[in-house]
Structures are given as structure tokens and as C-alpha cells.
Coordinates of C-alpha atoms and ligand atoms in Angstrom, one line a residue:
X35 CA -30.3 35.4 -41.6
X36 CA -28.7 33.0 -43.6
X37 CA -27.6 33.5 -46.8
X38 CA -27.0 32.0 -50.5
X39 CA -24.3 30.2 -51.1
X40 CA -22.1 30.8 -54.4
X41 CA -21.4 27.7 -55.7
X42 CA -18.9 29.1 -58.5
X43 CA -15.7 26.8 -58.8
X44 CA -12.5 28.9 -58.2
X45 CA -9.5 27.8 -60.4
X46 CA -6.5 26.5 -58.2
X47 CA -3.8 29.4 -59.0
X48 CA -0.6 28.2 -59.9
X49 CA 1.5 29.4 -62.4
X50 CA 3.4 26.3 -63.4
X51 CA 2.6 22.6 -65.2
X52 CA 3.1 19.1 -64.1
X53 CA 5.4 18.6 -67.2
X54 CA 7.4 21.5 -66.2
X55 CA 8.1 20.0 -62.5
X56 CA 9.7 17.1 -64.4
X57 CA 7.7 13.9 -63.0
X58 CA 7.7 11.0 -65.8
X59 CA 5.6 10.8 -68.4
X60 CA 3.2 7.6 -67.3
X61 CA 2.5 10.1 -64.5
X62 CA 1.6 12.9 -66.4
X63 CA -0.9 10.6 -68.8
X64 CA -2.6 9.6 -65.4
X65 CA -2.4 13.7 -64.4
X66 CA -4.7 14.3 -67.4
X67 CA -6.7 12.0 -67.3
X68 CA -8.1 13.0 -64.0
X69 CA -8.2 16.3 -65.0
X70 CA -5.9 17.8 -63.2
X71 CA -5.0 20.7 -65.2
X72 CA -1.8 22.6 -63.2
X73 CA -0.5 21.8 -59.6
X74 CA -2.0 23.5 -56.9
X75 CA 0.8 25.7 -55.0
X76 CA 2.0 23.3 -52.2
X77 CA 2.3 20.4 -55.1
X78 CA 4.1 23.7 -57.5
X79 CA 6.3 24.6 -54.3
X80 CA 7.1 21.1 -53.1
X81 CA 7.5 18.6 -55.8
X82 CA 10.8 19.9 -57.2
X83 CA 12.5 19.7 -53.9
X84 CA 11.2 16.3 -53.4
X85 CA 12.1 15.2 -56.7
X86 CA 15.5 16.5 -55.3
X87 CA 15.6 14.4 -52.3
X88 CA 15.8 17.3 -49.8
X89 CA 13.7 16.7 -46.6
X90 CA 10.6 18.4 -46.3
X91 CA 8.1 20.2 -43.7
X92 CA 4.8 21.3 -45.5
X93 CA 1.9 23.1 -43.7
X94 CA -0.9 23.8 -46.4
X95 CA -4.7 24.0 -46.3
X96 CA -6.6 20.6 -46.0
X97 CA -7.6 19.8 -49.5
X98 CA -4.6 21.7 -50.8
X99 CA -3.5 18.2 -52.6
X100 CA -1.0 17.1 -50.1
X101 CA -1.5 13.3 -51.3
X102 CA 0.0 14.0 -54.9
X103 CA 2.7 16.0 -53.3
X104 CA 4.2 13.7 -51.9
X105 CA 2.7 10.4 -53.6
X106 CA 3.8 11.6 -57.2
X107 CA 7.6 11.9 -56.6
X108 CA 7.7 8.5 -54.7
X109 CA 6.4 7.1 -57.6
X110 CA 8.5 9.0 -59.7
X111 CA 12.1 7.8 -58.0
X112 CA 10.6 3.9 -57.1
X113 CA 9.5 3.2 -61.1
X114 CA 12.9 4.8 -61.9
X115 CA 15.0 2.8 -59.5
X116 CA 13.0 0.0 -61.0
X117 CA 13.7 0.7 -64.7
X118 CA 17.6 1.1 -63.6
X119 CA 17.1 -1.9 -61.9
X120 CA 15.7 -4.6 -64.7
X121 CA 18.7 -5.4 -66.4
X122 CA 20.2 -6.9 -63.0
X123 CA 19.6 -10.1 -61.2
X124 CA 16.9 -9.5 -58.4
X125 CA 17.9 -9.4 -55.5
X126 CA 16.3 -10.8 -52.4
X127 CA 15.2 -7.7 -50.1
X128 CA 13.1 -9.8 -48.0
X129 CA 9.7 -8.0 -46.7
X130 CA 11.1 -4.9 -47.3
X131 CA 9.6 -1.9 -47.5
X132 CA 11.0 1.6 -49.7
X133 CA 8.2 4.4 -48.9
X134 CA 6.4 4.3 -45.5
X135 CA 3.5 6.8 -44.9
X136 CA 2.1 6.7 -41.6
X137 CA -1.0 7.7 -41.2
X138 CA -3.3 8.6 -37.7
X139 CA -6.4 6.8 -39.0
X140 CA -7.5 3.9 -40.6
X141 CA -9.5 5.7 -43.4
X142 CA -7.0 7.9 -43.9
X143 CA -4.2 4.7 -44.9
X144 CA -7.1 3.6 -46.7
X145 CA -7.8 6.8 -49.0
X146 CA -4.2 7.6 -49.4
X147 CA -3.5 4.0 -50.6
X148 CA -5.9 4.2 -52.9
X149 CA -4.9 7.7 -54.4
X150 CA -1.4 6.1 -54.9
X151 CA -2.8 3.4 -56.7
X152 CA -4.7 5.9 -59.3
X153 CA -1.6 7.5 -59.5
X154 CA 1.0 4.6 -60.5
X155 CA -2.1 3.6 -63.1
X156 CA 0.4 3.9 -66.0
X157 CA 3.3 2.4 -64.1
X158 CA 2.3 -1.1 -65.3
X159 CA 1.9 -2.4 -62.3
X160 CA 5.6 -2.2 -61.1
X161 CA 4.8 -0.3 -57.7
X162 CA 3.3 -2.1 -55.0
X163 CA 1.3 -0.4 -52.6
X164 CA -0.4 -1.8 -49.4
X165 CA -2.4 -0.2 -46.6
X166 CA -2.6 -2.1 -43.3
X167 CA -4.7 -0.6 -40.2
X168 CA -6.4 -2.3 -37.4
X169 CA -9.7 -3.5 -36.9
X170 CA -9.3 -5.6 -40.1
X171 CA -8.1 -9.3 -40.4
X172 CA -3.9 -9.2 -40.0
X173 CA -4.1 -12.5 -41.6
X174 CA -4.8 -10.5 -45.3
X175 CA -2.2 -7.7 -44.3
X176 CA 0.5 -10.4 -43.9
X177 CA -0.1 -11.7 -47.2
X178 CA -0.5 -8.5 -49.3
X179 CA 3.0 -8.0 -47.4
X180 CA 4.6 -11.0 -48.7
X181 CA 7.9 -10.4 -50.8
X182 CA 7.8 -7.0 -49.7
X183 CA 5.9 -3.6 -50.8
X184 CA 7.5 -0.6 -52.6
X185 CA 5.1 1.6 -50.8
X186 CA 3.5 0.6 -47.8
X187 CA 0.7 3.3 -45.9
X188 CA 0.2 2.1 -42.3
X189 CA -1.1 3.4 -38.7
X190 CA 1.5 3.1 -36.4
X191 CA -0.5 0.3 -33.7
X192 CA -1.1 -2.2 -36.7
X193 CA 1.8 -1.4 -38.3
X194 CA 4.4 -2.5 -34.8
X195 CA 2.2 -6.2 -34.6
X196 CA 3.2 -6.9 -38.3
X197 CA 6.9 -5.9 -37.6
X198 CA 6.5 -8.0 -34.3
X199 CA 5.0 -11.1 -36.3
X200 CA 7.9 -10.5 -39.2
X201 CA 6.2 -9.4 -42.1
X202 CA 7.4 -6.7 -42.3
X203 CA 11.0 -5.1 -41.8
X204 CA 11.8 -1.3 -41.9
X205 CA 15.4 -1.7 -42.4
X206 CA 15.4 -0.7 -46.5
X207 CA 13.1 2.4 -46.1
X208 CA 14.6 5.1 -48.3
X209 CA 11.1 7.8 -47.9
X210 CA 9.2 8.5 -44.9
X211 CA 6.2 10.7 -44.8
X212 CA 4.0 11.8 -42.1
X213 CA 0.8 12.3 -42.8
X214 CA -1.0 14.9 -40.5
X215 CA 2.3 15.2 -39.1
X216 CA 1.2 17.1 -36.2
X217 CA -1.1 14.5 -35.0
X218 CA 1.7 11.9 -35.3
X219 CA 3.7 13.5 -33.1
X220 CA 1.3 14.7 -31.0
X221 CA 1.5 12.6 -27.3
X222 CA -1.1 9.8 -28.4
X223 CA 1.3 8.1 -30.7
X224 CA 4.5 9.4 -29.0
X225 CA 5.3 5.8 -28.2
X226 CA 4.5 3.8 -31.1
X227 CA 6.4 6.5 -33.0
X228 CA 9.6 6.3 -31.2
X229 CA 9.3 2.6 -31.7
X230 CA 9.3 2.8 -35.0
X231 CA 11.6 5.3 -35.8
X232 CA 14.4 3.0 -34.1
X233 CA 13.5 0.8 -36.8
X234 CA 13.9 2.7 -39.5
X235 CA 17.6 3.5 -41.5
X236 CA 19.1 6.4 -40.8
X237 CA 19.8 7.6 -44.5
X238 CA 16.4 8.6 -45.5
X239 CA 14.8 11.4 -47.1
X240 CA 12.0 12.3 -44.6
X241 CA 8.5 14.5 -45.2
X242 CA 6.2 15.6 -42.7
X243 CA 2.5 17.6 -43.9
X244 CA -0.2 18.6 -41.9
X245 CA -2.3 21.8 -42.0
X246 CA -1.5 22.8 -38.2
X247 CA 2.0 22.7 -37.0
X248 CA 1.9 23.9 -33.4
X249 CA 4.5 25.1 -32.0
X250 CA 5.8 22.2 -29.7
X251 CA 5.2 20.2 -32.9
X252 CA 7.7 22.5 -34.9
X253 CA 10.2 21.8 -32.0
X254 CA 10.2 18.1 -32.2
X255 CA 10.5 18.2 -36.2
X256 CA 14.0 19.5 -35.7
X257 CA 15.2 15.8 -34.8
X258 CA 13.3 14.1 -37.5
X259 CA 14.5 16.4 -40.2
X260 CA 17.9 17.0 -42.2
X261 CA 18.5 20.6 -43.6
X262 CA 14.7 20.4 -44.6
X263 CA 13.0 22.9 -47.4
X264 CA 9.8 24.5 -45.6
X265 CA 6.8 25.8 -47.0
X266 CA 3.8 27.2 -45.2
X267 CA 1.2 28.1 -47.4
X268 CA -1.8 28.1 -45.0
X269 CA -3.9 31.6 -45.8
X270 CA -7.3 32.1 -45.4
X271 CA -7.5 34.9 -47.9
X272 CA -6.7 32.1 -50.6
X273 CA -9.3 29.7 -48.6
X274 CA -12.4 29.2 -50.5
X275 CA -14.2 28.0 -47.6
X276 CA -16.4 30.3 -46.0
X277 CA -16.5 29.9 -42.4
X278 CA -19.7 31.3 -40.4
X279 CA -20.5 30.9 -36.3
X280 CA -24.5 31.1 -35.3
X281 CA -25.3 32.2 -31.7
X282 CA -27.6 30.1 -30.6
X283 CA -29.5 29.7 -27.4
X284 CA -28.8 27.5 -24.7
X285 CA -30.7 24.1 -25.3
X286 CA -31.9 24.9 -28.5
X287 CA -28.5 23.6 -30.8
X288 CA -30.6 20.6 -32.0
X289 CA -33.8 23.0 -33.3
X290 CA -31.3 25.3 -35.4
X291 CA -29.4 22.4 -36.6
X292 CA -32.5 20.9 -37.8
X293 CA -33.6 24.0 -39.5
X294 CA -30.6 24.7 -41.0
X295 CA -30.3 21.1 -42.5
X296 CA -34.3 21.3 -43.9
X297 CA -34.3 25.5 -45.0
X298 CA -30.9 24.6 -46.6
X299 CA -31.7 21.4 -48.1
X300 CA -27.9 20.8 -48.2
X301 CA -27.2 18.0 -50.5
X302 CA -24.9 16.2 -47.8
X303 CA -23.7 17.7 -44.1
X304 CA -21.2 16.5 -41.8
X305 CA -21.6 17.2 -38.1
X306 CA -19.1 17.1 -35.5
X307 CA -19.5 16.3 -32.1
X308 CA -17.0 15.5 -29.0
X309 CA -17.8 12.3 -28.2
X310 CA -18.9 9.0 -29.4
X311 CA -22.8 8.8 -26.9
X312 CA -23.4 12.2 -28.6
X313 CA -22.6 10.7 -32.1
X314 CA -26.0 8.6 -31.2
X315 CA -27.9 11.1 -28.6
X316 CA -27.8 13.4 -31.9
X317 CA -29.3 11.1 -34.5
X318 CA -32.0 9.7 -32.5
X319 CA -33.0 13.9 -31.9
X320 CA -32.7 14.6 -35.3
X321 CA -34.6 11.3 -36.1
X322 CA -37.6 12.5 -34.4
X323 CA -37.1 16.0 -36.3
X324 CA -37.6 13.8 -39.8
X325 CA -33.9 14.2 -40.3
X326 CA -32.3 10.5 -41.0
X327 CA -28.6 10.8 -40.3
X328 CA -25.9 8.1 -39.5
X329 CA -23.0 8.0 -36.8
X330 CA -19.3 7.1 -37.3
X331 CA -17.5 7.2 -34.3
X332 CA -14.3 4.9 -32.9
X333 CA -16.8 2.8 -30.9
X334 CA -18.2 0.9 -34.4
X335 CA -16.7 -2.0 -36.0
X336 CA -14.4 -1.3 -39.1
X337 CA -16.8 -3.1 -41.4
X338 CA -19.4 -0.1 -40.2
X339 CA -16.8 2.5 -40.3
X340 CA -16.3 1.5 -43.8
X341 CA -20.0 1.0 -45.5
X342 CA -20.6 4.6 -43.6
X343 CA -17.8 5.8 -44.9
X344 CA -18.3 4.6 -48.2
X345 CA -22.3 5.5 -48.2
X346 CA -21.8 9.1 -47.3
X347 CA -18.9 9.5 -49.9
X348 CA -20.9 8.1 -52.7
X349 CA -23.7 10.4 -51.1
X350 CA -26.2 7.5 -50.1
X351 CA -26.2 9.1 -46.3
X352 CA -26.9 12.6 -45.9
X353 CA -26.1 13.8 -43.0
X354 CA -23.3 12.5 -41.1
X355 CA -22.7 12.4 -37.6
X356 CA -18.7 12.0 -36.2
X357 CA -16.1 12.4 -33.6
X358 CA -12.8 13.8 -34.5
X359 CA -11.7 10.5 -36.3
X360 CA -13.5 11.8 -39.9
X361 CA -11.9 15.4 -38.9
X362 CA -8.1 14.6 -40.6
X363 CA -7.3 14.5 -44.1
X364 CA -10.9 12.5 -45.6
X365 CA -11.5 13.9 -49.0
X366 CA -15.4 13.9 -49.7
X367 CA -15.5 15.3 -53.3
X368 CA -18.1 18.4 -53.0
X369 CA -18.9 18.4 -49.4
X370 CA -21.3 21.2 -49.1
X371 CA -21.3 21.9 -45.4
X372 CA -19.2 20.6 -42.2
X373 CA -21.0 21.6 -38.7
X374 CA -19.5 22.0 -35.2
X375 CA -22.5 21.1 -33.1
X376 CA -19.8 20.9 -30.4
X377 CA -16.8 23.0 -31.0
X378 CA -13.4 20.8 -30.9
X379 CA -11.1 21.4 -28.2
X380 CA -8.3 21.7 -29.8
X381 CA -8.0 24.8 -32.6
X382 CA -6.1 22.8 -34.5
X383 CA -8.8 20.5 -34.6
X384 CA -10.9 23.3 -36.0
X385 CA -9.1 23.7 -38.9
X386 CA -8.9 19.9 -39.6
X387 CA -13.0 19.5 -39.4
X388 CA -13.6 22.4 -41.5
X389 CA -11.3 21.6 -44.2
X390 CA -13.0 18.8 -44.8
X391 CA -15.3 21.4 -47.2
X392 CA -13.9 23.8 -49.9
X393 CA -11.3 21.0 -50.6
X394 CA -9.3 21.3 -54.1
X395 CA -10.5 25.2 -54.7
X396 CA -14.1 24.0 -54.7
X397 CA -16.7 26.5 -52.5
X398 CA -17.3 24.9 -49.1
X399 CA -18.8 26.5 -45.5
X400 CA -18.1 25.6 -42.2
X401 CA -20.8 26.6 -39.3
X402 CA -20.2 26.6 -35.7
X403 CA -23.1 26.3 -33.7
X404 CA -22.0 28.0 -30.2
X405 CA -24.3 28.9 -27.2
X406 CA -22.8 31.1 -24.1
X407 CA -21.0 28.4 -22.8
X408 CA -19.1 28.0 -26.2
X409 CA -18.4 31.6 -26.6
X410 CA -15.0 32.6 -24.9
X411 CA -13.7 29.0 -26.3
X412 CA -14.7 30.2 -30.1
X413 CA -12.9 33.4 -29.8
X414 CA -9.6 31.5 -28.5
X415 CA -10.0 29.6 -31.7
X416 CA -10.7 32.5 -33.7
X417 CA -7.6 34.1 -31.9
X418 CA -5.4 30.5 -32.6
X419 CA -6.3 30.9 -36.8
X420 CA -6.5 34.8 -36.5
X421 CA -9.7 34.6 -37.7
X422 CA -12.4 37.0 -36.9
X423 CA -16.4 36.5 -37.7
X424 CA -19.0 38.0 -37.2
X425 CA -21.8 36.4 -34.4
X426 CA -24.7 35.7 -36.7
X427 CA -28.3 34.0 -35.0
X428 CA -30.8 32.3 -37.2
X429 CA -34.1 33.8 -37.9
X430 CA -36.7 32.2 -35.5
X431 CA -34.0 31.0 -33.0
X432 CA -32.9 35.0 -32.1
X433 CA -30.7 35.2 -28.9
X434 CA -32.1 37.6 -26.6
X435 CA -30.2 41.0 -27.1
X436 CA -29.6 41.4 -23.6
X437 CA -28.0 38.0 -22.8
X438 CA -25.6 39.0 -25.8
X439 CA -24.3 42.6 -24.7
X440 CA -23.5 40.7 -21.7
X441 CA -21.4 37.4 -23.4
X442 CA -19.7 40.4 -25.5
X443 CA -18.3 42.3 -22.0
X444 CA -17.7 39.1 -20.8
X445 CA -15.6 37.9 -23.9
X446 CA -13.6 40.9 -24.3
X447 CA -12.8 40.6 -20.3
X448 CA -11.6 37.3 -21.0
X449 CA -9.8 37.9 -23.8
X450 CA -8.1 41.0 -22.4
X451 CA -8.0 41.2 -18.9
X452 CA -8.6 44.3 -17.5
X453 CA -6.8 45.8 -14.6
X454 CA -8.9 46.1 -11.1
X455 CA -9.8 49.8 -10.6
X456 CA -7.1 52.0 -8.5
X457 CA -8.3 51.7 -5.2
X458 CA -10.5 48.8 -5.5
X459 CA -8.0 47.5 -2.3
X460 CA -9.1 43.3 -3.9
X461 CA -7.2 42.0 -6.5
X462 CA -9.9 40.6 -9.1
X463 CA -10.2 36.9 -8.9
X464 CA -10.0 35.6 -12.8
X465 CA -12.7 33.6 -13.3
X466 CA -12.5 30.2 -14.4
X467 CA -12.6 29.1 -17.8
X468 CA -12.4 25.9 -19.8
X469 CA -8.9 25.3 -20.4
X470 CA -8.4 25.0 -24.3
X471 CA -5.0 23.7 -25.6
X472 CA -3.8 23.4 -28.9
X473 CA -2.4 19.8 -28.8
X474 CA -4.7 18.3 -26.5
X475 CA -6.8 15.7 -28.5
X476 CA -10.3 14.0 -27.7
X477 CA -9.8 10.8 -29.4
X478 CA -7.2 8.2 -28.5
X479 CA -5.2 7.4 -31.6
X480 CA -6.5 4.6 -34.2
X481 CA -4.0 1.6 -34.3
Ligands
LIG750 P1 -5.6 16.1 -50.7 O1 -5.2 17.4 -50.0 O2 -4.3 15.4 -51.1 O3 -6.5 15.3 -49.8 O4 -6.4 16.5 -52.0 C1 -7.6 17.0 -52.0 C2 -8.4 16.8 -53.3 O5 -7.8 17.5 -54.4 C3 -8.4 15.4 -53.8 O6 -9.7 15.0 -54.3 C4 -7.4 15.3 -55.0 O7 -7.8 14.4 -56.0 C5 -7.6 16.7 -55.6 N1 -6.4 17.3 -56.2 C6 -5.1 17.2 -55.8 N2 -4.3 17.8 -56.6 C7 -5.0 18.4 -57.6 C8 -4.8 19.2 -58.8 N3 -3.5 19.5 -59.1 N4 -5.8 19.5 -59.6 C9 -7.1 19.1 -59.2 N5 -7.4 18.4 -58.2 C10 -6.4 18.0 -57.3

């Protein structure tokens, strides 16, 4: 019962140009050359406040172009300060630092690094930008920090041992930006936040993005932000991600997976799981199904992490296997298909897997594989990201009629209880259900 998938190439919708948001002009040569022909809306919306200085709090879909949104003015105001700048004597800032992204993973400060880099490639080399994240050599970090970095994209773990060795002080920050804010200020990295944010001046223009923003996450913002512009511009309706949810039958997640991946012949997958043993467990079933696939999980050496990352973004692997660490903010041009073998925990965590397709207006499709034991949580996430699918099964792997009728009664019990009949004389135990919480998070955080 599944279906083609149209693999058309919407147009991002946006009525102005990058000109017309006033960025300089090295910026809009390196705009067109990478084909980006108008701003998407969060970059339309945003930008021009940035540009401004105000503070900021942006919720958008993944792949909305949150990098550019905030990378693009940094660059803007840091190769203008530095223009202003040339005819005085320089100054000795120290190991200063003037833009600080922080980041929750280590691929993340890599990939954003990297996109501000192809984004200053007219800027004649005047804006510095370093990454530093753990499970890499500090030794390299501390040089690349020497003198100091205009812009400087760090996890928060790595980032405290470099302040801690000196090299690197906070003190001359002017921008911060929170990357997948609401995992940054989520309890994992409540510490190593607060830590840092003593460090940093208090005359700053500040700028927090993420996709989710629950609500104990909006409450906390309130501190970090001054008078801040907000856009949300999260809408499904606009989403070109299609997002479809299998029944399947107890035990038998594996066989439809399998099927799925060899009737679809998907060019690449990316397959989500809840823990790091069923990263492994997984391949070595799919391996004996014919299916070649390769893990990355917080258990594997950065090197790994990196030449898997690398392999399956240059499309070398196929079919990826990972824990919630791939599930925020990776950009795999033209991912065809991201799979929750286990659903995530967290909803917020749903939306962050999924968007790892349909990024930058291109066609993507999300699956959930759930069995009965999955399907109250589903419809909690469904009801999070007022979403509503259908319950599809997959030819050859039908769920017995019966056994459904009953999961549907059961659902709709859940989701509403009903009261016990008059005269019943027993109050109706609830019965017990997996907790699911929107800010819980499987992972601990990357350093
Ligand atoms: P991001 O949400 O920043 O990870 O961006 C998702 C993808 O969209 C990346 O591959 C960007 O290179 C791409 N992108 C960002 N802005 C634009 C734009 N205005 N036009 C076309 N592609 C874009």
C-alpha cells in the first residue's frame, strides 16, 4: 500500500530578494553563486531585524535555512566593523572572540562552521571562523584559536576546557546564537550553559533558533533575551515533507523495514533508533536480509562519526542507522527517506528526525514504523505537532483487523478518558502508560 513518491521541487515562497534585505555585496556574489535565488521566509522575516541588532527568537522548520539567517548578518556587521576598522592601529584583543554559536553536537559545529565559511568566500579572508568540539585533539583547537576568532562555533563541554586552559576568553562577544536552542537549554546542558553565560558580556545582541520551542523552553528565553523580535513560522501546510506511519505487527518491524528499503529502492535512508546496542542489533538483521547499512551512534570514535558522516552525505552508505545525535540540525542534501524504527520519546524529537528530509523546499517523507505497543505514544505525538495520519500497513505484512479495532478503542480511551458508567459503584483505574515528555531527551549531551 505504498505509494509513488512525487519528486517535483517546490520553489521556496518568498516575496523578497537578498539585495533588498541590504546584506553587502561580497555576500550577495557568494548568494548567487550557490544558487540561491530569494530568501526562504524565516531568512525574509529575520535578517532585517538582525541586521538591526534587535534580539531574536526564531522557531522555523528544519531545513528552513536557519544557518544563513543568522550566519549572513554576522558576517555582514564583523566585515564592516573590519572595513571601519583598517585605517586604525590594531589593537590587541587577546583570544577574543565576537560571534559565539553554540551548538548541541559535534557535527552540527562542524557543518555550521563550514557553511559560514562558504558564506564569507568573498570576504577576502578577513573573518575567522573556528569550530571546536570534543572527541578531537584540543591541541589543534588551541592553535586555530590563537590571536583570537571573529566567529567561533563551539559545544558547550569543549568549549569550557579551552576557556579553562586560556585560549579562549568570552569577554568581547558582541553576538550569541543558539543553535537548536531548545536543546541548549534543555536540562543536559543546563550547567555548562550557566557557566558560560557568566562569562559572556552583558551588552550583546542575542539569537536563539530551533524548530521546537516547548513551553518551559519559551519561559527560560525570557532571561536570555532583550525586547526580542519573534517569529514562528513552523506550518505543516507549507512542509513539503510528507509524513506517513505503517502499523506493523509485533516482531515483524525488521521484515517491513527491509521490504520497504528493497520495493522502494530508496537512493539513501536514515533510520532512527533509541539507543546505541540497537544502532548494531539493527544492521547485523538487516545484514542478513542483504541490506548493508552503517551505525553512528555516541558510543564511536569521532574519527568514525566523521567518515560515516561524510560517506553517507556524499552517498557512499546507504542506509544509515542512528541515535538521536544525527536527529538536530544535519543537512543531507536530497535525503529521500528518514525512518522511526523506534519512535523518539520526546515529540520534539520527532520533528527534529524528520526534518532531516524535505529540507530547503525539496520533497522528503518521513515513516514511522509503530506496532501496538507504539500506538497511544504516536498519537500523543501526533496530538504535540497537531498532526493527524492516517494508520497505513504494508502489503504482505497486514495487521490482523481484529487486533486493530481493538488498539483504535483503546487509543481513543487513552486519549480521552471516558467517565465510569453511573452506577458502576468502582472508579476506573487508568491504566498505565509510558510516560512521554516533551523535554525529556535519550542522549546525554555531546561535549
Ligand atoms: P539550514 O536550515 O540552515 O540547515 O538550511 C537547509 C538547507 O537549505 C541548506 O542546504 C542550505 O544550503 C539551504 N538553503 C538555505 N537558504 C537557502 C536559500 N535561500 N535558497 C536555497 N537554499 C537555501
Amino acid at each position: 500500500m505504498t505509494s509513488a513518491i512525487n519528486t517535483d521541487t517546490p520553489t521556496i515562497t518568498s516575496s523578497s530578494s537578498f539585495a533588498t534585505l541590504g546584506l553587502i555585496p561580497p555576500l550577495l556574489t557568494r548568494l548567487s553563486e550557490l544558487e540561491y535565488q530569494q530568501p526562504t521566509p524565516i531568512q525574509a522575516q529575520a535578517i532585517p531585524s538582525v541586521l538591526a541588532g534587535r534580539d531574536l527568537i526564531a522557531g522555523a522548520n528544519t531545513g528552513s535555512g536557519k544557518t544563513a539567517t543568522f550566519a549572513l548578518p554576522l558576517l555582514h556587521h564583523l566585515s564592516e566593523a573590519k572595513n571601519k576598522n583598517k585605517t586604525k592601529a590594531p589593537t590587541d584583543k587577546g583570544n577574543y572572540v565576537a560571534g559565539l554559536i553554540l551548538v548541541p553536537t559535534r557535527e552540527l559545529a562542524k557543518q555550521v562552521a563550514d557553511s559560514i565559511k562558504s558564506y564569507a568566500a568573498h570576504l577576502n579572508g578577513e573573518i575567522k571562523t573556528v569550530a571546536v568540539f570534543g572527541g578531537v585533539s584540543v591541541n589543534t583547537q588551541m592553535l586555530a584559536l590563537r590571536g583570537g576568532t571573529d566567529i567561533l562555533v563551539a559545544t558547550p563541554g569543549r568549549l569550557l576546557d579551552l576557556i579553562s586552559s586560556n585560549a579562549v576568553k568570552l569577554d568581547k562577544v558582541q553576538t550569541l546564537v543558539l543553535d537548536e536552542a531548545d536543546r541548549m537549554l534543555s536540562l543536559g546542558f543546563t550547567e555548562e550553559l550557566s557557566a558560560l553565560l557568566a562569562l559572556l558580556p552583558k551588552r550583546k545582541q542575542t539569537l536563539l533558533f530551533s524548530a521546537t520551542f516547548p513551553e518551559q523552553v519559551t519561559a527560560l528565553t525570557q532571561a536570555l533575551l532583550n525586547n526580542p523580535i519573534e517569529i514562528q513560522l513552523q506550518s505543516s501546510e507549507a512542509s513539503t515533507l510528507v509524513q506517513r506511519v505503517f502499523t506493523v505487527n509485533k516482531g515483524e518491524k525488521t521484515a517491513v523495514l527491509a521490504h520497504l528499503i528493497i520495493q522502494h529502492s530508496w537512493r539513501q535512508a536514515l533510520i532512527f533508533v533509541n539507543a546505541k546496542n540497537s544502532c548494531n542489533h539493527l544492521a547485523e538483521k538487516l545484514a542478513k536480509r542483504g541490506i548493508s547499512a552503517e551505525v553512528f551512534h555516541g558510543d564511536k570514535g569521532q574519527g568514525a562519526r566523521s567518515r560515516v558522516l561524510d560517506g553517507f552525505k556524499n552517498g557512499e552508505i546507504e542506509v544509515l542507522i542512528a541515535t538521536d545525535i544525527a536527529a538536530r540540525g544535519l543537512d543531507i542534501e536530497k535525503l529521500p527517506v528518514v525512518i522511526n524504527f523506534d519512535l523518539p520519546r520526546s515529540p520534539a524529537d520527532y520533528m527534529h528526525r524528520i526534518g532531516r528530509s524535505g529540507r530547503a523546499g525539496e520533497v522528503g517523507l518521513a515513516i514511522s514504523l509503530i506496532d501496538h505497543e507504539d500506538y497511544h505514544h504516536f498519537s500523543v505525538i501526533e496530538k504535540k505537532h497537531k498532526i493527524w495520519l492516517d494508520r497505513e500497513q504494508v502489503e504482505g505484512f497486514e495487521v490482523d483487523e481484529e487486533a486493530i479495532a481493538a488498539l483504535l478503542a483503546q487509543d481513543k480511551a487513552l486519549l480521552k478518558p471516558m467517565a465510569a458508567p453511573a452506577g458502576s459503584g468502582k472508579k476506573k483505574r487508568k491504566k498505565k502508560q509510558p510516560k512521554i515528555n516533551a523535554d525529556i531527551w535519550l542522549n546525554s549531551p555531546d561535549d
